[in-house]
Tab-separated table of C-alpha atoms and ligand atoms in Angstrom:
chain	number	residue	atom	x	y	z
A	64	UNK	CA	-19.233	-15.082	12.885
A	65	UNK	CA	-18.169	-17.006	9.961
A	66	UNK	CA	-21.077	-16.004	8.236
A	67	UNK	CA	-21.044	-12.405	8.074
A	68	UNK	CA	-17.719	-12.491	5.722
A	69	UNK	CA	-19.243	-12.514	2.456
A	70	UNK	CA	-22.358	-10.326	2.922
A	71	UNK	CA	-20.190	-7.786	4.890
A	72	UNK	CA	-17.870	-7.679	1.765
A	73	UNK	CA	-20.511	-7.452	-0.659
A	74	UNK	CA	-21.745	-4.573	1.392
A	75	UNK	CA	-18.849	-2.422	1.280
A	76	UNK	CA	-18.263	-3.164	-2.451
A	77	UNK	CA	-21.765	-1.643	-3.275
A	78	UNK	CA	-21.057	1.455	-1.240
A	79	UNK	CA	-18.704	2.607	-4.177
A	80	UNK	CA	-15.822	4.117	-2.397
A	81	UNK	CA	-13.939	6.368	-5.120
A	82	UNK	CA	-15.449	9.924	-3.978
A	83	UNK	CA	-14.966	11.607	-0.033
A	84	UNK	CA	-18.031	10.687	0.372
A	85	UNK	CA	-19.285	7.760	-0.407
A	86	UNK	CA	-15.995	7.071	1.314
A	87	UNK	CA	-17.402	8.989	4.560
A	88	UNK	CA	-20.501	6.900	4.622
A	89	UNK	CA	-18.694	3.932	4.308
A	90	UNK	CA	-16.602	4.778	7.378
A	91	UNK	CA	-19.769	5.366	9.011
A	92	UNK	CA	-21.380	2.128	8.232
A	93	UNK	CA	-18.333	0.182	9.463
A	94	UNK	CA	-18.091	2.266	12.868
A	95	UNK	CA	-21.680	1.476	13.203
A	96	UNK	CA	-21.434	-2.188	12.242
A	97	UNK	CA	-18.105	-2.475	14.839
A	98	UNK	CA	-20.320	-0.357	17.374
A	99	UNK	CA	-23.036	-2.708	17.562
A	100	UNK	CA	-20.643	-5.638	18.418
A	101	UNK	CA	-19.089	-3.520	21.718
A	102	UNK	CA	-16.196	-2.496	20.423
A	103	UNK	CA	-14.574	1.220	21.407
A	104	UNK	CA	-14.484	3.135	18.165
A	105	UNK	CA	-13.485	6.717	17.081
A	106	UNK	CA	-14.163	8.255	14.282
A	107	UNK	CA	-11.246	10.779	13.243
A	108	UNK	CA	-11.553	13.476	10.398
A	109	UNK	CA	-8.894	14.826	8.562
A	110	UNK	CA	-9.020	17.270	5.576
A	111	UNK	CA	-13.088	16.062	4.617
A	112	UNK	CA	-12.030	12.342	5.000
A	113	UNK	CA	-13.000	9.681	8.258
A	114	UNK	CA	-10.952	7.117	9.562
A	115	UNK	CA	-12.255	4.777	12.044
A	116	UNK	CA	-10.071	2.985	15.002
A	117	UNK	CA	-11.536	0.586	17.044
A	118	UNK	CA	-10.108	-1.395	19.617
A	119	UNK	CA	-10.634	-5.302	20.827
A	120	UNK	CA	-8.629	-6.729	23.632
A	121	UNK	CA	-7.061	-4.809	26.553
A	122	UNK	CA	-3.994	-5.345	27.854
A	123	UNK	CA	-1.251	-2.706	29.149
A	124	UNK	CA	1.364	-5.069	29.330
A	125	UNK	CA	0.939	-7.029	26.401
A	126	UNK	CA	1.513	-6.326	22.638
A	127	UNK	CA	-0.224	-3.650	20.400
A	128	UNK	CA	-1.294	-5.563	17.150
A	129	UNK	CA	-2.313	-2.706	14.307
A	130	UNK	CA	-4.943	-4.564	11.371
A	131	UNK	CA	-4.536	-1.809	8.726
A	132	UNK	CA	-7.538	-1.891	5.555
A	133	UNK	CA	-8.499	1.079	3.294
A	134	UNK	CA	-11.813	1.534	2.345
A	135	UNK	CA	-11.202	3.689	-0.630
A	136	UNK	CA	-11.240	1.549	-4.242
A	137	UNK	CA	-10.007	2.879	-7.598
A	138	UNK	CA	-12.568	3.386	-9.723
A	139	UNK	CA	-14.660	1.159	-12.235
A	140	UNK	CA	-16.862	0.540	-14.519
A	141	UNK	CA	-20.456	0.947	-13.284
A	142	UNK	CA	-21.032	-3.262	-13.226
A	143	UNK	CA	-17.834	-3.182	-11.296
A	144	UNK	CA	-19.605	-2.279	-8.237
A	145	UNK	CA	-22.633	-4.694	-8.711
A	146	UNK	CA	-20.770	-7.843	-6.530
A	147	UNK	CA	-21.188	-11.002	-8.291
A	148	UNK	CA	-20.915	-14.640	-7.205
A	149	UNK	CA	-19.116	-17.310	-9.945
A	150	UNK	CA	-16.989	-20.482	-9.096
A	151	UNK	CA	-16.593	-19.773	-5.652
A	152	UNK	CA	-15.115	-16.302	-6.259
A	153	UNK	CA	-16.542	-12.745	-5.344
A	154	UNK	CA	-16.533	-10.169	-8.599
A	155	UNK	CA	-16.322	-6.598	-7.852
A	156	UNK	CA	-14.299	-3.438	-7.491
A	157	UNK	CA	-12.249	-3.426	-4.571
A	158	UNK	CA	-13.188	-7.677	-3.288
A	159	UNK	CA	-9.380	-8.218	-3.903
A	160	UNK	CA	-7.801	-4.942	-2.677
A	161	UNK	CA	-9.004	-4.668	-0.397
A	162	UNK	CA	-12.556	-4.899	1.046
A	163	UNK	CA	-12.486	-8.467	1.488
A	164	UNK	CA	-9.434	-8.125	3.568
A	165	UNK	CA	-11.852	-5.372	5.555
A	166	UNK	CA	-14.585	-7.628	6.324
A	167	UNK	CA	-12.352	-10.068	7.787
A	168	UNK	CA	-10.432	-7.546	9.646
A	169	UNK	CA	-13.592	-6.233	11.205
A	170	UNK	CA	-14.810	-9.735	12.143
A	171	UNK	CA	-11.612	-11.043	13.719
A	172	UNK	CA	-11.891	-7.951	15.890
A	173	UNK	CA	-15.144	-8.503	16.982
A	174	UNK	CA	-14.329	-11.604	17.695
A	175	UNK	CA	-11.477	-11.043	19.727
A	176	UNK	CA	-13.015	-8.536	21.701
A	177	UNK	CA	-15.199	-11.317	23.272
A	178	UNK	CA	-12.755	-12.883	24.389
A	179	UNK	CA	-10.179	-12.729	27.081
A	180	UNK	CA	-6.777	-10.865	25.124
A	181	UNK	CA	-3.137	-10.035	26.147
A	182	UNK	CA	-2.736	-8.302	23.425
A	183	UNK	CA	-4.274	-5.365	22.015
A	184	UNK	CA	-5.866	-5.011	18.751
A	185	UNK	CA	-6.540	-2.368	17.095
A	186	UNK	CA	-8.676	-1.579	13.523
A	187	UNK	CA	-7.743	1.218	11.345
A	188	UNK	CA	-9.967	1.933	8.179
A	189	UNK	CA	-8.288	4.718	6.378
A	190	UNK	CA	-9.782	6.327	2.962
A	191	UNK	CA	-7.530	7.229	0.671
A	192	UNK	CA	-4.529	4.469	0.282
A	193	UNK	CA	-4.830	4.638	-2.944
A	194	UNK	CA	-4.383	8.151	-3.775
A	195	UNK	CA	-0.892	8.332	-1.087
A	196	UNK	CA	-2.162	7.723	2.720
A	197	UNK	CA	-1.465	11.090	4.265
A	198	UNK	CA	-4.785	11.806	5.620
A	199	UNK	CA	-5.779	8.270	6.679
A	200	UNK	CA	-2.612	6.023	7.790
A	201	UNK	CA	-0.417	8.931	7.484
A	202	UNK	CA	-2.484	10.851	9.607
A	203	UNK	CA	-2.906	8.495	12.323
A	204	UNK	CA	0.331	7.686	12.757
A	205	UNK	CA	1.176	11.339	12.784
A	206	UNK	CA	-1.202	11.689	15.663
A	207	UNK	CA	0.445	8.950	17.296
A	208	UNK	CA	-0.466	5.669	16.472
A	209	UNK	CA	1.827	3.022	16.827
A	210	UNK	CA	1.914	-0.637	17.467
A	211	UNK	CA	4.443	-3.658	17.943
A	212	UNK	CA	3.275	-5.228	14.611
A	213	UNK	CA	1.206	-3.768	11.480
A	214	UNK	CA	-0.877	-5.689	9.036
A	215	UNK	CA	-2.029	-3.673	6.075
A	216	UNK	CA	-4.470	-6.367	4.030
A	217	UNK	CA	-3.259	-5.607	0.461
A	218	UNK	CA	-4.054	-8.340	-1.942
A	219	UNK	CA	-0.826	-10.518	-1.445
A	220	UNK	CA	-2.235	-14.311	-2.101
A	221	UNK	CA	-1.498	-15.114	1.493
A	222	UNK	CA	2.184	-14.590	0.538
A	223	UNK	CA	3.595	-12.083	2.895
A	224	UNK	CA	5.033	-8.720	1.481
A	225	UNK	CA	8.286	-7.489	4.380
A	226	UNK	CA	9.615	-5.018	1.700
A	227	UNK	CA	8.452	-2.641	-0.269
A	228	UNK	CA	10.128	-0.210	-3.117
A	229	UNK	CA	10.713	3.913	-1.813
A	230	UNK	CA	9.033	6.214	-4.290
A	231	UNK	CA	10.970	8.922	-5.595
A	232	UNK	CA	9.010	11.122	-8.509
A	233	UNK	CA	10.488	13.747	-10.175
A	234	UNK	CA	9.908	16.612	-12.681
A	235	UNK	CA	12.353	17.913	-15.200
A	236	UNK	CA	12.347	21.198	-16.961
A	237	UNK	CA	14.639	21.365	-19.417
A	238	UNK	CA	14.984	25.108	-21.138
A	239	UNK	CA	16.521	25.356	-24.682
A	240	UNK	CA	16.298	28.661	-27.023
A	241	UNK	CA	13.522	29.196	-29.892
A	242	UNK	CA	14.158	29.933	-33.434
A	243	UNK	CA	12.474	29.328	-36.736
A	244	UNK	CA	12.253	25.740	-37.869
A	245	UNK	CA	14.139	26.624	-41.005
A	246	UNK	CA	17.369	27.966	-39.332
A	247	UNK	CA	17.685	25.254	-36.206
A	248	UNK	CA	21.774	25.530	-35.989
A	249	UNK	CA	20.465	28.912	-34.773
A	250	UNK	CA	18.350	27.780	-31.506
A	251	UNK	CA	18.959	25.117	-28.890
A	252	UNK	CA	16.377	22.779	-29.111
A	253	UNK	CA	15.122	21.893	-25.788
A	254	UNK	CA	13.128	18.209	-26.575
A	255	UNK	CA	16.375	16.902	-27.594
A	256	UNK	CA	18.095	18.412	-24.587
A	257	UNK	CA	15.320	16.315	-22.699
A	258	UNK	CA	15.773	13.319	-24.655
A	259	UNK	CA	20.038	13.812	-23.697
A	260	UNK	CA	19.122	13.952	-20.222
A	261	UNK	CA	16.858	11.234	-20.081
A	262	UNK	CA	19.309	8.862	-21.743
A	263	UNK	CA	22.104	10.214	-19.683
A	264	UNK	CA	19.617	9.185	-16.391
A	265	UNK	CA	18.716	5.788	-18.166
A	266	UNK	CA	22.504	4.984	-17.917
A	267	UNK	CA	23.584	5.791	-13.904
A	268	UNK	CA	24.660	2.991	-11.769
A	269	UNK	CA	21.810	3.333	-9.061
A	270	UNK	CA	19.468	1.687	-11.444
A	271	UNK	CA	20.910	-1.804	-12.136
A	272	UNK	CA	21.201	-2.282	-8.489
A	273	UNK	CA	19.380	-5.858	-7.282
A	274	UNK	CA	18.629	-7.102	-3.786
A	275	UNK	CA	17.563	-10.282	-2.351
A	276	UNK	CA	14.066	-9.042	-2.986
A	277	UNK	CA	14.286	-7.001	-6.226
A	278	UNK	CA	15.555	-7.739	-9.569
A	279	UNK	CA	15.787	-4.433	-10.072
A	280	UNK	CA	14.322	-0.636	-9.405
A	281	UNK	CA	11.734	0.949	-11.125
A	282	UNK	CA	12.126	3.549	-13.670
A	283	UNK	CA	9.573	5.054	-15.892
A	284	UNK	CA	9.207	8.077	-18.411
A	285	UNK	CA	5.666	9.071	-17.634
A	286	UNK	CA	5.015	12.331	-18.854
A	287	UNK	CA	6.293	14.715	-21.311
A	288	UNK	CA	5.758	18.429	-22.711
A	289	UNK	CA	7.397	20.135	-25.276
A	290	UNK	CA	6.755	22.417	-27.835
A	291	UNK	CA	4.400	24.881	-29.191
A	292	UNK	CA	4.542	24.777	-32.694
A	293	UNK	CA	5.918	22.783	-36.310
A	294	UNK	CA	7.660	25.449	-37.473
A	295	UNK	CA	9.638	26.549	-34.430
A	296	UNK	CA	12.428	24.896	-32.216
A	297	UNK	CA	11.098	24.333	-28.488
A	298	UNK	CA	12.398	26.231	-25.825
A	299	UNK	CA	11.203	24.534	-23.331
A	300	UNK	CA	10.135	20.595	-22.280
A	301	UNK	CA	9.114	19.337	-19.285
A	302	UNK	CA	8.944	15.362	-18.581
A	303	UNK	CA	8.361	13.221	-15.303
A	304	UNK	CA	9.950	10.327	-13.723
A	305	UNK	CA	8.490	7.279	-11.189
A	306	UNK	CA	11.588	6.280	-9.766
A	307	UNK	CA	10.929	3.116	-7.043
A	308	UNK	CA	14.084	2.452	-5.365
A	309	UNK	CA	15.835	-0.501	-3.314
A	310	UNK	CA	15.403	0.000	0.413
A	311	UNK	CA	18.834	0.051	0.820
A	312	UNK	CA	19.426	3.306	-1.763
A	313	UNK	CA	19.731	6.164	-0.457
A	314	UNK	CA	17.081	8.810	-2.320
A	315	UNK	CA	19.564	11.822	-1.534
A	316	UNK	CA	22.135	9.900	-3.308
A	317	UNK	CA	20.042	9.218	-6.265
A	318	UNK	CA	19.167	13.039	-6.494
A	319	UNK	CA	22.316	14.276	-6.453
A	320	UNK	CA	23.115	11.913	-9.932
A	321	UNK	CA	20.382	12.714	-11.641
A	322	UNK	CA	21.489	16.490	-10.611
A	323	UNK	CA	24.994	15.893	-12.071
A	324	UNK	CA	24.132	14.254	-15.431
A	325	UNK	CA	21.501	16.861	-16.712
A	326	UNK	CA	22.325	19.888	-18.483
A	327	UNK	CA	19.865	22.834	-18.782
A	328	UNK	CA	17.602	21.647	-16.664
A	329	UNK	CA	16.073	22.030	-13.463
A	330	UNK	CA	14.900	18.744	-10.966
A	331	UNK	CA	12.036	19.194	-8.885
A	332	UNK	CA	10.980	16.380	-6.428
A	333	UNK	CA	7.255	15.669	-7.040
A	334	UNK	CA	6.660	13.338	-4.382
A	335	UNK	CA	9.014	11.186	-2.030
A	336	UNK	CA	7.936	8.475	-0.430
A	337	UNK	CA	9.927	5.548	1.996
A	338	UNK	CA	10.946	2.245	1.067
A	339	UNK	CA	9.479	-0.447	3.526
A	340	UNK	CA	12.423	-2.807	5.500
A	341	UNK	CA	11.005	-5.253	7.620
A	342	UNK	CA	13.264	-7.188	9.116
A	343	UNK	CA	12.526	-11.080	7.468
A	344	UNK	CA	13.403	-12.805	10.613
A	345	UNK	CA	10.754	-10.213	13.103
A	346	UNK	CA	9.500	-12.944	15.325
A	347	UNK	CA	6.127	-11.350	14.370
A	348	UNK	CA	7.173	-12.326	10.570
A	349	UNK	CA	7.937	-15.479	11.641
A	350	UNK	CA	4.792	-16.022	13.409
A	351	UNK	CA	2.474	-14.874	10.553
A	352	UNK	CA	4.487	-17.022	8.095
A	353	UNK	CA	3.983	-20.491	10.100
A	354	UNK	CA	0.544	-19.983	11.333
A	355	UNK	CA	-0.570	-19.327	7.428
A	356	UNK	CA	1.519	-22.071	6.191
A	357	UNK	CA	-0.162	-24.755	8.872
A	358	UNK	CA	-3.463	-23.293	7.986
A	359	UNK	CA	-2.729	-23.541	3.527
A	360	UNK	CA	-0.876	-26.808	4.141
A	361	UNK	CA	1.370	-24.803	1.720
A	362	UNK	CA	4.857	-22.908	1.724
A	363	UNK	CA	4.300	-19.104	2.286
A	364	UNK	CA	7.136	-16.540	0.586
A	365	UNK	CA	8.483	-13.661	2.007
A	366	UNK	CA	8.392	-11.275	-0.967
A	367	UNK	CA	9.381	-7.380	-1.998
A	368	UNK	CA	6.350	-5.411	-3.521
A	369	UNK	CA	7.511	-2.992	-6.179
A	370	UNK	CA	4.560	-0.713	-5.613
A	371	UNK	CA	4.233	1.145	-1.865
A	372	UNK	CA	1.321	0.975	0.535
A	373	UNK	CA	0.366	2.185	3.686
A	374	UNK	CA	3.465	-0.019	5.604
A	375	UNK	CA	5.519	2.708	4.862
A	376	UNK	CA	4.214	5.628	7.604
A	377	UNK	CA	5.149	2.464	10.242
A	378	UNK	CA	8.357	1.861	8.281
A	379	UNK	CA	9.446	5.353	8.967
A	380	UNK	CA	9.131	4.746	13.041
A	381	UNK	CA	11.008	1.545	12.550
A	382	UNK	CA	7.481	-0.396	13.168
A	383	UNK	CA	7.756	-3.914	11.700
A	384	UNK	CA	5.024	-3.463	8.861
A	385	UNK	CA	3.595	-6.270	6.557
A	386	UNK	CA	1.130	-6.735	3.352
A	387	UNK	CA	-0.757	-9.431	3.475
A	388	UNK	CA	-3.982	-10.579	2.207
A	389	UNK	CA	-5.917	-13.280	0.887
A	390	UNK	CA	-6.210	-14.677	-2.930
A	391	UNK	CA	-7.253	-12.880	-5.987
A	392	UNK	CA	-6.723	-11.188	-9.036
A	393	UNK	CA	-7.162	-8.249	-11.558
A	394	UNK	CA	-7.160	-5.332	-8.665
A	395	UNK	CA	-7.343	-2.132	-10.399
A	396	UNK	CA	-8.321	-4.024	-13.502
A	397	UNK	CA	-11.778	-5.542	-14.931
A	398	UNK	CA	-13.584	-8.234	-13.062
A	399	UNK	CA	-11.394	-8.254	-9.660
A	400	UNK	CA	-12.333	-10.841	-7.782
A	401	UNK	CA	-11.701	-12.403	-4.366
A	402	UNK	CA	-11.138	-16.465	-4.054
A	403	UNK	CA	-14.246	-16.901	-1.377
A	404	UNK	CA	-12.676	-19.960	0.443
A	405	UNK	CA	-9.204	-17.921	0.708
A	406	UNK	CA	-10.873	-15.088	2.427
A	407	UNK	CA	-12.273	-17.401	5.186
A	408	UNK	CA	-8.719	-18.958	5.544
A	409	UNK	CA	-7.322	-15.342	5.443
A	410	UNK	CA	-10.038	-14.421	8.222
A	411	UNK	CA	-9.081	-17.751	10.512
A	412	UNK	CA	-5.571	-17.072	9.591
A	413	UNK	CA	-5.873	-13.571	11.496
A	414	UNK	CA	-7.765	-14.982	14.269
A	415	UNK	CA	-4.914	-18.225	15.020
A	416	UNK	CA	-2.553	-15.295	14.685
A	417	UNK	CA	-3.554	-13.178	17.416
A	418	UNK	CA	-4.604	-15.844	19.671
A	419	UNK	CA	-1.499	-17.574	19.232
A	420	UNK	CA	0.270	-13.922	19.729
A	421	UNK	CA	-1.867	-13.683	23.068
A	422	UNK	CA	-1.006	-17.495	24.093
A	423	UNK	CA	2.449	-16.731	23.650
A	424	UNK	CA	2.124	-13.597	25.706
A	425	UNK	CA	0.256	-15.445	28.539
A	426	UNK	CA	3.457	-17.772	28.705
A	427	UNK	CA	5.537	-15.145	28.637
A	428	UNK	CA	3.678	-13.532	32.006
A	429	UNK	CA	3.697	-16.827	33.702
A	430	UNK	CA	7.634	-17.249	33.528
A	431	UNK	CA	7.843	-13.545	34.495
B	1990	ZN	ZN1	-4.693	-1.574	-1.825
């Protein structure tokens, strides 16, 4: 089935997926497409937006493999989602995250439908990754779905991704008292009351924390409102934090700091989100590493992304849950592309993976 990889990509590229529903017909298109090659598929809906599951292999006493892709892209520039061919790579929005990874994932379970399985595998599309997960991957989950080991096919480079930063976004309001501009000493100027805070935040502990994964967290100023007028001290200012923290912080902690070192201000959380642990030595890990390495000829990392994908709704069930995908660049950029030959290793990558996952299995029956 070699041969359906690129085309199938290009496909889903030219569907355009960065509204519901071009998203929705997407979903369709790939139920149909996994439908015609005998696979069981069901098509979920949650809040306007479809997520497809379909299932190859059947086993009840073997493992539960989850392949996790999103179909939803950010969006582009209209030539963005015209897929071009150059120097063995495929140009277009979403090739590198992650619609190559799709194709493959779709393929490889065809494929192992046909053939005999002791382990289960089962396809999630989801639609909307990229805008936070809940109603795809989060959703799923929520309804149940779980497995022994997850896959989500973000562009990695065939490096494998066990950790991943928590998310912790916040929003500051910081109140002060107006006056005229002329007569300041009689106000209390809330933008500098901000500015305080924020260098007061700048300076806690929990941010020049490292791991064996991260340098660092993540800390940015990202938005900020203040003010009404030249001639007039500010009563009010409002600004924003993206705060990506270790896996081994504690966001409570890191609330309660910020909470102590601002004055005149109120801290709402925005969004939280939860860091991805996977344990580097999960057999599953292990596997993924040394059947990619034999395939590359090359040395595959275990790495910590600083952004968060859809591992995390496993994470939170204690679900060993990896990123990994094939070779690329510029995703959520101009001309993304996919490296064509790494997205056939990436696709025979998956396929050694789970057949070596159901050899192993078979053994493990026989000694039983
Ligand atoms: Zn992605």
């Amino acid at each position: 089935m070699k041969d359906f990889l690129v085309p199938l990509a290009i496909d889903l590229i030219r569907m355009k997926n960065t509204s519901p529903e071009a998203i929705n017909t997407s979903a369709e298109f790939c139920a149909n497409w996994l439908g015609q090659q005998g696979l069981s598929i069901k098509v979920l809906e949650n809040q306007g937006l479809k997520s497809v599951v379909a299932v190859g292999g059947q086993s009840d006493s073997g493992e539960t493999l989850i392949l996790n892709g999103h179909l939803d892209v950010v969006p582009g520039d209209p030539l963005d989602f015209v897929p071009r061919i150059e120097d063995g790579k495929l140009f277009g929005r979403g090739s590198y995250d992650m619609l190559g990874a799709v194709a493959a994932m779709m393929i490889v379970t065809a494929e192992i439908a046909k053939q005999p399985s002791a382990c289960k595998v089962v396809l999630q599309l989801v639609p909307d990754e990229e805008t936070g997960g809940q109603c795809g991957t989060g959703f799923l989950v929520e309804q149940g779905a779980r497995g022994d080991f997850v896959i989500c096919g973000e562009p990695t480079n065939l490096h494998i991704a066990v950790q991943a930063k928590g998310v912790l976004q916040l929003q500051i309001e910081v109140s002060g008292i107006a006056a005229h501009g002329s007569r300041p000493w009689l106000g209390k100027n809330a933008i500098t009351r901000a500015l305080e805070n924020y260098q007061n935040i700048q300076s806690l502990d929990f941010l020049h924390a490292s791991s064996k994964f991260f340098q660092r967290p993540s800390f940015n100023l990202a938005k900020i409102e203040g003010g009404k007028a030249i001639n007039q001290v500010p009563d009010h200012c409002s600004f924003h934090l993206d705060i990506r923290y270790l896996p081994n912080q504690d966001p409570e902690q890191i609330l309660a700091d910020i909470k102590n070192v601002v004055s005149d201000a109120t801290v709402t959380v925005v969004q939280q989100g939860d860091p991805v642990q996977t344990d580097e030595n999960d057999r599953h890990v292990s596997l993924l590493q040394k059947t990619t390495s034999e395939l590359t000829g090359k040395p595959i990392k275990l790495f910590g992304q600083d952004g968060s994908a859809d591992t995390r709704f496993y994470a939170k069930h204690a679900i060993p849950a990896v990123e990994f995908g094939p070779v690329g660049a510029n995703h959520h950029g101009p001309d993304e592309h996919v490296n064509i030959e790494s997205l056939y290793t990436y696709q025979q990558i998956l396929k050694n993976f789970i057949t070596k996952q159901n050899e192993r299995m078979i053994l493990h029956e026989i000694k039983k």
